[in-house]
Amino acid sequence: MDIRQLKYFTTLVDEQTYTKAASALHISQPSLSAAIKKLEEEVGLILIDRSKRQLQITREGQILYQESRKLLHHYEHVSFEMDRLKQQGPLELSIGLIESSMFFIPNILTHFKQEYHEVRISLLETLSLTDVMKALNNFDIHLAITNQYIHQEDIETIPIYEENLVALIPPGHTLNQRDTLHIHDLEEENFIVCKEGFQTRQDILNAFSKSGVKPNIQFEIERFETGCSLVEDGLGITVVPENYVRYSKQTDCAIKKIDSASISRIVYLAYDKNRYQPPIVMRFIELVREFFV
């Protein structure tokens, strides 16, 4: 017994004659009659009362008809859903984010939701390289906005923009009088920096190293928000992405540009190129790339 046989049977019951049912099914009447007899043989029951002139189904046939209608309805729903999945993919999207990406992500999400009203979106913080790779490899996220370049063969890492890093100075600090700072100005200051494993830490320390400066690291953090709070409390100076302080909460700290061509970072979009990516994921990637064209 298969779906085709059940469809033939229910159509015959609905149309009430072999002629009309065969026409609706686009098959010959003998083929329909043979299919119904084969169905009866497979289930071991008489489904059609052939002693009657008009089509009449047996009690067993009535039960099979009722259950077949339920099954066919569910089958049609599943088939429709599979077709939709081929076109759109599952209506969910998981994105790994760094803190500073919030300056553009809401704009893209607004456009995305206009196209895909029913999609459910999960935004997860994936800050360190370990976080990003684990989330991508475990399929916890479809894609990541990250400042980590991922050296992994199956991960596509696309640069989307470059941003300057700026110094955050406590209120009342003497460096607040300067319009622009040099890395040497930060040499003796209590310094707040991301902990090991974060690319921003490496970008900052590389810039210090190129200038021959060794920072006086007093605090290691995971989130820029924590660093900003420490600076506000006068516990030191930190260097953060310009877009983070521009679009985050208001702060009493002074934001100073650093006169160094090497103190910046690149932000990437990363996804597993060998994993099937639903069309909605590829559309989101397209919107991100278009935003920075």
PDB file of C-alpha atoms in Angstrom:
ATOM      1  CA  MET A   1       0.000   0.000   0.000  1.00  0.00           C
ATOM      2  CA  ASP A   2       1.438   3.351  -1.055  1.00  0.00           C
ATOM      3  CA  ILE A   3       0.414   6.990  -1.406  1.00  0.00           C
ATOM      4  CA  ARG A   4      -0.485   6.585  -5.081  1.00  0.00           C
ATOM      5  CA  GLN A   5      -2.908   3.740  -4.336  1.00  0.00           C
ATOM      6  CA  LEU A   6      -4.566   5.700  -1.525  1.00  0.00           C
ATOM      7  CA  LYS A   7      -4.954   8.717  -3.783  1.00  0.00           C
ATOM      8  CA  TYR A   8      -6.594   6.537  -6.432  1.00  0.00           C
ATOM      9  CA  PHE A   9      -8.966   5.064  -3.859  1.00  0.00           C
ATOM     10  CA  THR A  10     -10.018   8.362  -2.275  1.00  0.00           C
ATOM     11  CA  THR A  11     -10.498   9.964  -5.687  1.00  0.00           C
ATOM     12  CA  LEU A  12     -12.760   7.087  -6.732  1.00  0.00           C
ATOM     13  CA  VAL A  13     -14.852   7.532  -3.595  1.00  0.00           C
ATOM     14  CA  ASP A  14     -15.029  11.296  -4.095  1.00  0.00           C
ATOM     15  CA  GLU A  15     -15.980  11.072  -7.794  1.00  0.00           C
ATOM     16  CA  GLN A  16     -18.342   8.091  -7.294  1.00  0.00           C
ATOM     17  CA  THR A  17     -17.635   6.568 -10.728  1.00  0.00           C
ATOM     18  CA  TYR A  18     -14.577   4.941 -12.283  1.00  0.00           C
ATOM     19  CA  THR A  19     -14.968   7.113 -15.389  1.00  0.00           C
ATOM     20  CA  LYS A  20     -14.861  10.440 -13.543  1.00  0.00           C
ATOM     21  CA  ALA A  21     -12.125   9.268 -11.154  1.00  0.00           C
ATOM     22  CA  ALA A  22      -9.919   8.026 -14.006  1.00  0.00           C
ATOM     23  CA  SER A  23     -10.377  11.332 -15.799  1.00  0.00           C
ATOM     24  CA  ALA A  24      -9.480  13.320 -12.654  1.00  0.00           C
ATOM     25  CA  LEU A  25      -6.377  11.165 -12.154  1.00  0.00           C
ATOM     26  CA  HIS A  26      -5.401  11.323 -15.835  1.00  0.00           C
ATOM     27  CA  ILE A  27      -5.207   7.539 -16.149  1.00  0.00           C
ATOM     28  CA  SER A  28      -7.266   4.954 -18.001  1.00  0.00           C
ATOM     29  CA  GLN A  29     -10.295   3.345 -16.394  1.00  0.00           C
ATOM     30  CA  PRO A  30      -8.826  -0.190 -16.600  1.00  0.00           C
ATOM     31  CA  SER A  31      -5.635   1.055 -14.882  1.00  0.00           C
ATOM     32  CA  LEU A  32      -7.720   2.525 -12.065  1.00  0.00           C
ATOM     33  CA  SER A  33      -9.776  -0.648 -11.688  1.00  0.00           C
ATOM     34  CA  ALA A  34      -6.604  -2.771 -11.566  1.00  0.00           C
ATOM     35  CA  ALA A  35      -5.029  -0.452  -8.974  1.00  0.00           C
ATOM     36  CA  ILE A  36      -8.085  -0.705  -6.693  1.00  0.00           C
ATOM     37  CA  LYS A  37      -8.110  -4.512  -6.932  1.00  0.00           C
ATOM     38  CA  LYS A  38      -4.412  -4.626  -6.132  1.00  0.00           C
ATOM     39  CA  LEU A  39      -5.006  -2.398  -3.099  1.00  0.00           C
ATOM     40  CA  GLU A  40      -7.713  -4.771  -1.856  1.00  0.00           C
ATOM     41  CA  GLU A  41      -5.349  -7.724  -2.286  1.00  0.00           C
ATOM     42  CA  GLU A  42      -2.578  -5.974  -0.343  1.00  0.00           C
ATOM     43  CA  VAL A  43      -4.769  -4.980   2.606  1.00  0.00           C
ATOM     44  CA  GLY A  44      -6.691  -8.290   2.492  1.00  0.00           C
ATOM     45  CA  LEU A  45     -10.088  -6.569   2.620  1.00  0.00           C
ATOM     46  CA  ILE A  46     -12.978  -5.864   0.269  1.00  0.00           C
ATOM     47  CA  LEU A  47     -13.197  -2.102  -0.135  1.00  0.00           C
ATOM     48  CA  ILE A  48     -15.768  -1.804  -2.947  1.00  0.00           C
ATOM     49  CA  ASP A  49     -19.161  -3.532  -2.810  1.00  0.00           C
ATOM     50  CA  ARG A  50     -19.403  -4.736  -6.401  1.00  0.00           C
ATOM     51  CA  SER A  51     -22.847  -6.265  -5.917  1.00  0.00           C
ATOM     52  CA  LYS A  52     -24.342  -2.804  -6.126  1.00  0.00           C
ATOM     53  CA  ARG A  53     -24.978  -0.994  -9.360  1.00  0.00           C
ATOM     54  CA  GLN A  54     -23.804   2.350  -8.042  1.00  0.00           C
ATOM     55  CA  LEU A  55     -20.403   2.692  -6.420  1.00  0.00           C
ATOM     56  CA  GLN A  56     -20.621   1.791  -2.776  1.00  0.00           C
ATOM     57  CA  ILE A  57     -17.756   1.218  -0.396  1.00  0.00           C
ATOM     58  CA  THR A  58     -17.776  -1.314   2.396  1.00  0.00           C
ATOM     59  CA  ARG A  59     -17.446  -0.481   6.092  1.00  0.00           C
ATOM     60  CA  GLU A  60     -13.750  -1.363   5.832  1.00  0.00           C
ATOM     61  CA  GLY A  61     -13.523   0.885   2.793  1.00  0.00           C
ATOM     62  CA  GLN A  62     -15.085   3.770   4.733  1.00  0.00           C
ATOM     63  CA  ILE A  63     -12.470   3.446   7.468  1.00  0.00           C
ATOM     64  CA  LEU A  64      -9.664   3.314   4.920  1.00  0.00           C
ATOM     65  CA  TYR A  65     -11.147   6.339   3.121  1.00  0.00           C
ATOM     66  CA  GLN A  66     -11.313   8.441   6.299  1.00  0.00           C
ATOM     67  CA  GLU A  67      -7.788   7.568   7.383  1.00  0.00           C
ATOM     68  CA  SER A  68      -6.445   7.969   3.842  1.00  0.00           C
ATOM     69  CA  ARG A  69      -7.842  11.514   3.639  1.00  0.00           C
ATOM     70  CA  LYS A  70      -5.950  12.421   6.819  1.00  0.00           C
ATOM     71  CA  LEU A  71      -2.768  10.816   5.544  1.00  0.00           C
ATOM     72  CA  LEU A  72      -2.996  12.464   2.104  1.00  0.00           C
ATOM     73  CA  HIS A  73      -3.638  15.843   3.682  1.00  0.00           C
ATOM     74  CA  HIS A  74      -0.535  15.442   5.832  1.00  0.00           C
ATOM     75  CA  TYR A  75       1.444  14.199   2.833  1.00  0.00           C
ATOM     76  CA  GLU A  76       0.442  17.284   0.828  1.00  0.00           C
ATOM     77  CA  HIS A  77       1.468  19.506   3.735  1.00  0.00           C
ATOM     78  CA  VAL A  78       4.854  17.790   3.986  1.00  0.00           C
ATOM     79  CA  SER A  79       5.384  18.059   0.222  1.00  0.00           C
ATOM     80  CA  PHE A  80       4.513  21.746   0.304  1.00  0.00           C
ATOM     81  CA  GLU A  81       6.872  22.319   3.214  1.00  0.00           C
ATOM     82  CA  MET A  82       9.715  20.540   1.413  1.00  0.00           C
ATOM     83  CA  ASP A  83       9.169  22.706  -1.666  1.00  0.00           C
ATOM     84  CA  ARG A  84       9.175  25.793   0.530  1.00  0.00           C
ATOM     85  CA  LEU A  85      12.387  24.685   2.209  1.00  0.00           C
ATOM     86  CA  LYS A  86      14.054  24.318  -1.186  1.00  0.00           C
ATOM     87  CA  GLN A  87      13.043  27.880  -2.006  1.00  0.00           C
ATOM     88  CA  GLN A  88      13.533  29.581   1.366  1.00  0.00           C
ATOM     89  CA  GLY A  89      15.160  27.148   3.763  1.00  0.00           C
ATOM     90  CA  PRO A  90      14.027  26.838   7.397  1.00  0.00           C
ATOM     91  CA  LEU A  91      12.507  30.095   8.577  1.00  0.00           C
ATOM     92  CA  GLU A  92      15.159  30.685  11.181  1.00  0.00           C
ATOM     93  CA  LEU A  93      18.508  32.423  11.121  1.00  0.00           C
ATOM     94  CA  SER A  94      21.258  32.339  13.747  1.00  0.00           C
ATOM     95  CA  ILE A  95      23.970  34.997  13.613  1.00  0.00           C
ATOM     96  CA  GLY A  96      27.111  35.294  15.682  1.00  0.00           C
ATOM     97  CA  LEU A  97      28.032  38.915  16.391  1.00  0.00           C
ATOM     98  CA  ILE A  98      30.780  41.092  17.786  1.00  0.00           C
ATOM     99  CA  GLU A  99      29.773  44.096  19.874  1.00  0.00           C
ATOM    100  CA  SER A 100      30.601  46.802  17.335  1.00  0.00           C
ATOM    101  CA  SER A 101      28.481  45.216  14.591  1.00  0.00           C
ATOM    102  CA  MET A 102      25.344  46.693  16.141  1.00  0.00           C
ATOM    103  CA  PHE A 103      25.962  49.912  14.229  1.00  0.00           C
ATOM    104  CA  PHE A 104      24.779  48.250  11.001  1.00  0.00           C
ATOM    105  CA  ILE A 105      23.024  44.991  11.919  1.00  0.00           C
ATOM    106  CA  PRO A 106      19.649  46.587  12.925  1.00  0.00           C
ATOM    107  CA  ASN A 107      19.472  48.340   9.539  1.00  0.00           C
ATOM    108  CA  ILE A 108      20.043  45.080   7.662  1.00  0.00           C
ATOM    109  CA  LEU A 109      17.629  43.162   9.898  1.00  0.00           C
ATOM    110  CA  THR A 110      14.906  45.716   9.121  1.00  0.00           C
ATOM    111  CA  HIS A 111      15.280  45.109   5.382  1.00  0.00           C
ATOM    112  CA  PHE A 112      15.577  41.370   5.896  1.00  0.00           C
ATOM    113  CA  LYS A 113      12.386  41.135   7.966  1.00  0.00           C
ATOM    114  CA  GLN A 114      10.507  43.050   5.276  1.00  0.00           C
ATOM    115  CA  GLU A 115      11.327  40.222   2.887  1.00  0.00           C
ATOM    116  CA  TYR A 116      10.940  37.361   5.365  1.00  0.00           C
ATOM    117  CA  HIS A 117       8.219  38.322   7.842  1.00  0.00           C
ATOM    118  CA  GLU A 118       8.012  34.961   9.571  1.00  0.00           C
ATOM    119  CA  VAL A 119      11.713  34.259  10.034  1.00  0.00           C
ATOM    120  CA  ARG A 120      12.903  33.839  13.623  1.00  0.00           C
ATOM    121  CA  ILE A 121      16.345  35.315  14.229  1.00  0.00           C
ATOM    122  CA  SER A 122      18.814  34.450  16.988  1.00  0.00           C
ATOM    123  CA  LEU A 123      21.632  36.896  17.715  1.00  0.00           C
ATOM    124  CA  LEU A 124      24.473  35.337  19.671  1.00  0.00           C
ATOM    125  CA  GLU A 125      27.639  36.981  20.946  1.00  0.00           C
ATOM    126  CA  THR A 126      30.636  35.139  19.522  1.00  0.00           C
ATOM    127  CA  LEU A 127      33.636  37.223  20.507  1.00  0.00           C
ATOM    128  CA  SER A 128      36.791  35.132  20.586  1.00  0.00           C
ATOM    129  CA  LEU A 129      38.193  33.002  17.777  1.00  0.00           C
ATOM    130  CA  THR A 130      37.356  29.893  19.799  1.00  0.00           C
ATOM    131  CA  ASP A 131      33.742  31.055  20.182  1.00  0.00           C
ATOM    132  CA  VAL A 132      33.361  31.726  16.464  1.00  0.00           C
ATOM    133  CA  MET A 133      34.897  28.471  15.252  1.00  0.00           C
ATOM    134  CA  LYS A 134      32.991  26.374  17.793  1.00  0.00           C
ATOM    135  CA  ALA A 135      29.669  28.012  16.882  1.00  0.00           C
ATOM    136  CA  LEU A 136      30.231  27.534  13.136  1.00  0.00           C
ATOM    137  CA  ASN A 137      31.535  23.975  13.407  1.00  0.00           C
ATOM    138  CA  ASN A 138      28.692  22.910  15.718  1.00  0.00           C
ATOM    139  CA  PHE A 139      26.079  24.575  13.470  1.00  0.00           C
ATOM    140  CA  ASP A 140      25.019  26.803  16.384  1.00  0.00           C
ATOM    141  CA  ILE A 141      25.057  29.723  13.940  1.00  0.00           C
ATOM    142  CA  HIS A 142      24.622  30.046  10.187  1.00  0.00           C
ATOM    143  CA  LEU A 143      27.156  32.846   9.902  1.00  0.00           C
ATOM    144  CA  ALA A 144      29.322  35.147  11.984  1.00  0.00           C
ATOM    145  CA  ILE A 145      30.207  38.822  11.905  1.00  0.00           C
ATOM    146  CA  THR A 146      33.681  38.728  13.374  1.00  0.00           C
ATOM    147  CA  ASN A 147      37.037  40.480  13.436  1.00  0.00           C
ATOM    148  CA  GLN A 148      38.748  37.083  13.416  1.00  0.00           C
ATOM    149  CA  TYR A 149      40.183  35.801  10.147  1.00  0.00           C
ATOM    150  CA  ILE A 150      39.463  32.075  10.265  1.00  0.00           C
ATOM    151  CA  HIS A 151      42.179  29.904   8.739  1.00  0.00           C
ATOM    152  CA  GLN A 152      39.993  26.877   8.103  1.00  0.00           C
ATOM    153  CA  GLU A 153      39.527  25.381   4.651  1.00  0.00           C
ATOM    154  CA  ASP A 154      35.762  24.956   4.830  1.00  0.00           C
ATOM    155  CA  ILE A 155      35.097  28.418   6.287  1.00  0.00           C
ATOM    156  CA  GLU A 156      34.593  31.298   3.857  1.00  0.00           C
ATOM    157  CA  THR A 157      35.885  34.504   5.468  1.00  0.00           C
ATOM    158  CA  ILE A 158      34.910  37.673   3.594  1.00  0.00           C
ATOM    159  CA  PRO A 159      36.244  41.112   4.610  1.00  0.00           C
ATOM    160  CA  ILE A 160      33.345  43.579   4.802  1.00  0.00           C
ATOM    161  CA  TYR A 161      34.825  46.723   6.351  1.00  0.00           C
ATOM    162  CA  GLU A 162      37.794  48.171   8.195  1.00  0.00           C
ATOM    163  CA  GLU A 163      37.428  50.379  11.254  1.00  0.00           C
ATOM    164  CA  ASN A 164      39.777  52.537  13.270  1.00  0.00           C
ATOM    165  CA  LEU A 165      40.555  51.846  16.898  1.00  0.00           C
ATOM    166  CA  VAL A 166      40.305  54.822  19.249  1.00  0.00           C
ATOM    167  CA  ALA A 167      41.462  55.535  22.787  1.00  0.00           C
ATOM    168  CA  LEU A 168      38.955  55.946  25.596  1.00  0.00           C
ATOM    169  CA  ILE A 169      40.201  58.360  28.275  1.00  0.00           C
ATOM    170  CA  PRO A 170      38.729  58.782  31.800  1.00  0.00           C
ATOM    171  CA  PRO A 171      36.977  62.056  32.683  1.00  0.00           C
ATOM    172  CA  GLY A 172      39.405  64.694  33.971  1.00  0.00           C
ATOM    173  CA  HIS A 173      42.507  62.933  32.630  1.00  0.00           C
ATOM    174  CA  THR A 174      45.316  65.176  31.364  1.00  0.00           C
ATOM    175  CA  LEU A 175      45.216  63.521  27.920  1.00  0.00           C
ATOM    176  CA  ASN A 176      41.729  64.918  27.427  1.00  0.00           C
ATOM    177  CA  GLN A 177      43.376  68.195  26.414  1.00  0.00           C
ATOM    178  CA  ARG A 178      44.906  66.577  23.319  1.00  0.00           C
ATOM    179  CA  ASP A 179      43.021  66.438  20.016  1.00  0.00           C
ATOM    180  CA  THR A 180      44.943  63.430  18.763  1.00  0.00           C
ATOM    181  CA  LEU A 181      47.062  60.936  20.661  1.00  0.00           C
ATOM    182  CA  HIS A 182      50.167  59.000  19.744  1.00  0.00           C
ATOM    183  CA  ILE A 183      50.746  55.478  20.967  1.00  0.00           C
ATOM    184  CA  HIS A 184      53.710  56.777  22.997  1.00  0.00           C
ATOM    185  CA  ASP A 185      51.226  58.894  25.006  1.00  0.00           C
ATOM    186  CA  LEU A 186      49.716  55.675  26.349  1.00  0.00           C
ATOM    187  CA  GLU A 187      52.989  54.025  27.363  1.00  0.00           C
ATOM    188  CA  GLU A 188      52.889  54.760  31.096  1.00  0.00           C
ATOM    189  CA  GLU A 189      49.130  54.643  31.533  1.00  0.00           C
ATOM    190  CA  ASN A 190      47.241  51.825  33.243  1.00  0.00           C
ATOM    191  CA  PHE A 191      45.997  49.908  30.237  1.00  0.00           C
ATOM    192  CA  ILE A 192      42.835  47.831  29.770  1.00  0.00           C
ATOM    193  CA  VAL A 193      42.841  45.292  26.952  1.00  0.00           C
ATOM    194  CA  CYS A 194      40.985  42.196  25.746  1.00  0.00           C
ATOM    195  CA  LYS A 195      42.239  38.903  27.093  1.00  0.00           C
ATOM    196  CA  GLU A 196      44.223  36.319  25.134  1.00  0.00           C
ATOM    197  CA  GLY A 197      42.335  34.759  22.219  1.00  0.00           C
ATOM    198  CA  PHE A 198      40.720  37.991  21.037  1.00  0.00           C
ATOM    199  CA  GLN A 199      41.876  39.426  17.707  1.00  0.00           C
ATOM    200  CA  THR A 200      41.376  43.028  18.871  1.00  0.00           C
ATOM    201  CA  ARG A 201      43.986  42.437  21.576  1.00  0.00           C
ATOM    202  CA  GLN A 202      46.432  41.221  18.944  1.00  0.00           C
ATOM    203  CA  ASP A 203      45.687  44.194  16.667  1.00  0.00           C
ATOM    204  CA  ILE A 204      46.319  46.630  19.523  1.00  0.00           C
ATOM    205  CA  LEU A 205      49.484  44.947  20.795  1.00  0.00           C
ATOM    206  CA  ASN A 206      50.856  44.735  17.245  1.00  0.00           C
ATOM    207  CA  ALA A 207      50.399  48.478  16.838  1.00  0.00           C
ATOM    208  CA  PHE A 208      52.141  49.101  20.170  1.00  0.00           C
ATOM    209  CA  SER A 209      54.971  46.774  19.205  1.00  0.00           C
ATOM    210  CA  LYS A 210      55.534  48.504  15.854  1.00  0.00           C
ATOM    211  CA  SER A 211      55.870  51.789  17.729  1.00  0.00           C
ATOM    212  CA  GLY A 212      58.315  50.266  20.209  1.00  0.00           C
ATOM    213  CA  VAL A 213      55.889  50.710  23.103  1.00  0.00           C
ATOM    214  CA  LYS A 214      55.097  48.132  25.777  1.00  0.00           C
ATOM    215  CA  PRO A 215      51.655  48.771  27.286  1.00  0.00           C
ATOM    216  CA  ASN A 216      51.217  48.732  31.057  1.00  0.00           C
ATOM    217  CA  ILE A 217      48.432  46.118  31.103  1.00  0.00           C
ATOM    218  CA  GLN A 218      46.480  46.187  34.352  1.00  0.00           C
ATOM    219  CA  PHE A 219      43.135  44.706  33.335  1.00  0.00           C
ATOM    220  CA  GLU A 220      42.140  42.025  30.816  1.00  0.00           C
ATOM    221  CA  ILE A 221      38.518  41.912  29.684  1.00  0.00           C
ATOM    222  CA  GLU A 222      36.183  40.024  27.345  1.00  0.00           C
ATOM    223  CA  ARG A 223      33.686  42.739  26.457  1.00  0.00           C
ATOM    224  CA  PHE A 224      34.228  46.365  25.457  1.00  0.00           C
ATOM    225  CA  GLU A 225      31.354  47.309  27.737  1.00  0.00           C
ATOM    226  CA  THR A 226      33.396  46.147  30.719  1.00  0.00           C
ATOM    227  CA  GLY A 227      36.423  48.115  29.522  1.00  0.00           C
ATOM    228  CA  CYS A 228      34.342  51.277  29.123  1.00  0.00           C
ATOM    229  CA  SER A 229      32.982  50.911  32.653  1.00  0.00           C
ATOM    230  CA  LEU A 230      36.504  50.584  34.051  1.00  0.00           C
ATOM    231  CA  VAL A 231      37.612  53.698  32.157  1.00  0.00           C
ATOM    232  CA  GLU A 232      34.586  55.645  33.430  1.00  0.00           C
ATOM    233  CA  ASP A 233      35.650  54.723  36.975  1.00  0.00           C
ATOM    234  CA  GLY A 234      39.146  56.094  36.310  1.00  0.00           C
ATOM    235  CA  LEU A 235      40.889  52.726  36.463  1.00  0.00           C
ATOM    236  CA  GLY A 236      42.773  53.086  33.221  1.00  0.00           C
ATOM    237  CA  ILE A 237      42.702  53.719  29.473  1.00  0.00           C
ATOM    238  CA  THR A 238      41.511  51.335  26.787  1.00  0.00           C
ATOM    239  CA  VAL A 239      41.437  51.150  23.018  1.00  0.00           C
ATOM    240  CA  VAL A 240      38.173  50.137  21.349  1.00  0.00           C
ATOM    241  CA  PRO A 241      36.662  50.122  17.833  1.00  0.00           C
ATOM    242  CA  GLU A 242      35.450  53.543  16.778  1.00  0.00           C
ATOM    243  CA  ASN A 243      32.068  52.169  15.698  1.00  0.00           C
ATOM    244  CA  TYR A 244      31.511  50.645  19.127  1.00  0.00           C
ATOM    245  CA  VAL A 245      31.752  53.929  21.041  1.00  0.00           C
ATOM    246  CA  ARG A 246      30.002  55.859  18.279  1.00  0.00           C
ATOM    247  CA  TYR A 247      26.867  53.735  18.404  1.00  0.00           C
ATOM    248  CA  SER A 248      26.854  52.441  21.984  1.00  0.00           C
ATOM    249  CA  LYS A 249      25.569  54.179  25.107  1.00  0.00           C
ATOM    250  CA  GLN A 250      26.657  57.726  25.937  1.00  0.00           C
ATOM    251  CA  THR A 251      29.805  57.961  28.001  1.00  0.00           C
ATOM    252  CA  ASP A 252      31.545  60.700  29.976  1.00  0.00           C
ATOM    253  CA  CYS A 253      34.894  59.427  28.716  1.00  0.00           C
ATOM    254  CA  ALA A 254      36.825  61.274  26.038  1.00  0.00           C
ATOM    255  CA  ILE A 255      37.198  59.510  22.687  1.00  0.00           C
ATOM    256  CA  LYS A 256      40.549  60.252  21.047  1.00  0.00           C
ATOM    257  CA  LYS A 257      41.887  59.276  17.648  1.00  0.00           C
ATOM    258  CA  ILE A 258      45.309  57.678  17.644  1.00  0.00           C
ATOM    259  CA  ASP A 259      47.832  58.958  15.129  1.00  0.00           C
ATOM    260  CA  SER A 260      48.915  55.581  13.793  1.00  0.00           C
ATOM    261  CA  ALA A 261      48.076  54.073  10.412  1.00  0.00           C
ATOM    262  CA  SER A 262      48.439  50.579  11.826  1.00  0.00           C
ATOM    263  CA  ILE A 263      45.894  50.760  14.658  1.00  0.00           C
ATOM    264  CA  SER A 264      42.737  49.485  12.996  1.00  0.00           C
ATOM    265  CA  ARG A 265      40.965  46.192  12.468  1.00  0.00           C
ATOM    266  CA  ILE A 266      39.117  44.374   9.711  1.00  0.00           C
ATOM    267  CA  VAL A 267      35.660  42.916  10.250  1.00  0.00           C
ATOM    268  CA  TYR A 268      34.666  39.787   8.347  1.00  0.00           C
ATOM    269  CA  LEU A 269      31.601  37.794   7.479  1.00  0.00           C
ATOM    270  CA  ALA A 270      32.264  34.070   7.935  1.00  0.00           C
ATOM    271  CA  TYR A 271      30.236  30.966   7.105  1.00  0.00           C
ATOM    272  CA  ASP A 272      30.761  27.284   6.374  1.00  0.00           C
ATOM    273  CA  LYS A 273      30.953  27.068   2.572  1.00  0.00           C
ATOM    274  CA  ASN A 274      30.624  23.264   2.569  1.00  0.00           C
ATOM    275  CA  ARG A 275      27.416  23.260   4.584  1.00  0.00           C
ATOM    276  CA  TYR A 276      24.063  23.623   2.824  1.00  0.00           C
ATOM    277  CA  GLN A 277      23.008  27.215   3.380  1.00  0.00           C
ATOM    278  CA  PRO A 278      19.276  27.900   2.935  1.00  0.00           C
ATOM    279  CA  PRO A 279      18.353  30.719   0.536  1.00  0.00           C
ATOM    280  CA  ILE A 280      17.417  33.010   3.438  1.00  0.00           C
ATOM    281  CA  VAL A 281      20.962  32.702   4.804  1.00  0.00           C
ATOM    282  CA  MET A 282      22.485  33.546   1.430  1.00  0.00           C
ATOM    283  CA  ARG A 283      20.095  36.491   1.116  1.00  0.00           C
ATOM    284  CA  PHE A 284      21.213  37.852   4.486  1.00  0.00           C
ATOM    285  CA  ILE A 285      24.858  37.510   3.422  1.00  0.00           C
ATOM    286  CA  GLU A 286      24.001  39.375   0.231  1.00  0.00           C
ATOM    287  CA  LEU A 287      22.396  42.220   2.204  1.00  0.00           C
ATOM    288  CA  VAL A 288      25.478  42.546   4.427  1.00  0.00           C
ATOM    289  CA  ARG A 289      27.787  42.747   1.429  1.00  0.00           C
ATOM    290  CA  GLU A 290      25.512  45.249  -0.329  1.00  0.00           C
ATOM    291  CA  PHE A 291      25.477  47.475   2.776  1.00  0.00           C
ATOM    292  CA  PHE A 292      29.216  48.039   2.516  1.00  0.00           C
ATOM    293  CA  VAL A 293      29.503  48.425  -1.268  1.00  0.00           C
TER     294      VAL A 293
END
